Structure formats: structure tokens, C-alpha cells
Amino acid sequence: QVQLEESGGGLVPPGGSLRLSCKVSGRAFAPYNVAWFRQYPGKEREFVAATRRYGSSTHYTDSVKGRFTISRDSAKSTVYLQMNSLKTEDTAVYLCAADQGVILSSIRNPTAYDYWGQGTQVTVSS
């Protein structure tokens, strides 16, 4: 069984930065695809960014390209989401998800992931 634990959310003014962390435990980290999604109240989960197994590639939704960076630290079994130039529309609950068997064409689909964290709130407001 894989457990995911997010941290690093909080309140930040527009233009500010936050770094989210997703600690993966329970199984070997390297073979897992790990993604960040966000969820607005009453909405479906929306893909933000992903790092594929063994760190082979990274992927982003268009609205965060150039502002967010996803990275993975194998020694710490942790995936990070560095968020810069934050906007009010980035306000959401951010969740990390993991799965070994996600194919490239499904990387943005939340149903492709079996394991989820509880989420961390990010609020961008002045």
C-alpha cells in the first residue's frame, strides 16, 4: 500500500511563491508516476503537473507553464511543486496522486491514479 502526504500549502499574496511537498511511503518510490492535481469547490479535479516514473519526463497544464516546476528527490521519496508568480485563480486544494501504471496518454486523467493524498489548501489573496 502506498501512502501520500502533502504539505506546504498556505496563504500567499498575488505574485508570491509556495513550495508543496508530497511524501511517498510504503513502496519503492522510483517506479511511480506522481502528479499534482487541484480542485476548486464543487468542481472536478484538474491536472496541474506530473513527473513520470524514474523522473523520465515532466508535464504541465498550459496555465502553469513557466510559473510552476515539478521535481522529485529519490533520496527523500518526495515530489515537490514549486509555485511562483501565483495568481488568485491558483487558489484551490492541491492533491498529489501516484500510480505505477499510468501511460503517457493518461497522465492528465485523475482516474488513472490509484493513490491519493488528503490535499493541502493554497490560497492566493491580498
Phi, psi and omega in degrees: 000138180256136175244141179237136179226117178269154173204166174106357178289172179164194180256130181216145179285160176306138184090351181277184184228152172216154172237119176268147178237145176229107180272126181254127180222164176104332179215167176301134189283319193304321184283000185266133165282133181232134183228156170252133172239164172225154184225125175269155181305127177076007182244165175285160176294138185242131180295138177245303184199157179213150170239126185278164183311142182060016179068030187288334179196164175232155184216146182223151168284152188301324187291346181246356180300135182085348179245323182252147176226126176260140179212163180226140178244103184296325181296331181255000182051045187227140173248137181247151170233103176275120184244115179245165179049048184295146181241161179301327180288354173277353179297122183184173167273128180257130182236142172256151183222151182217150175191146178280328193260022183284122176276161187302319183292345182251008188300333183264002185263116183298335180287351179280351185251133180269333188243135185223147170274181182277339179102156176222136184279131172243123179236122179249111186201147175269000000 
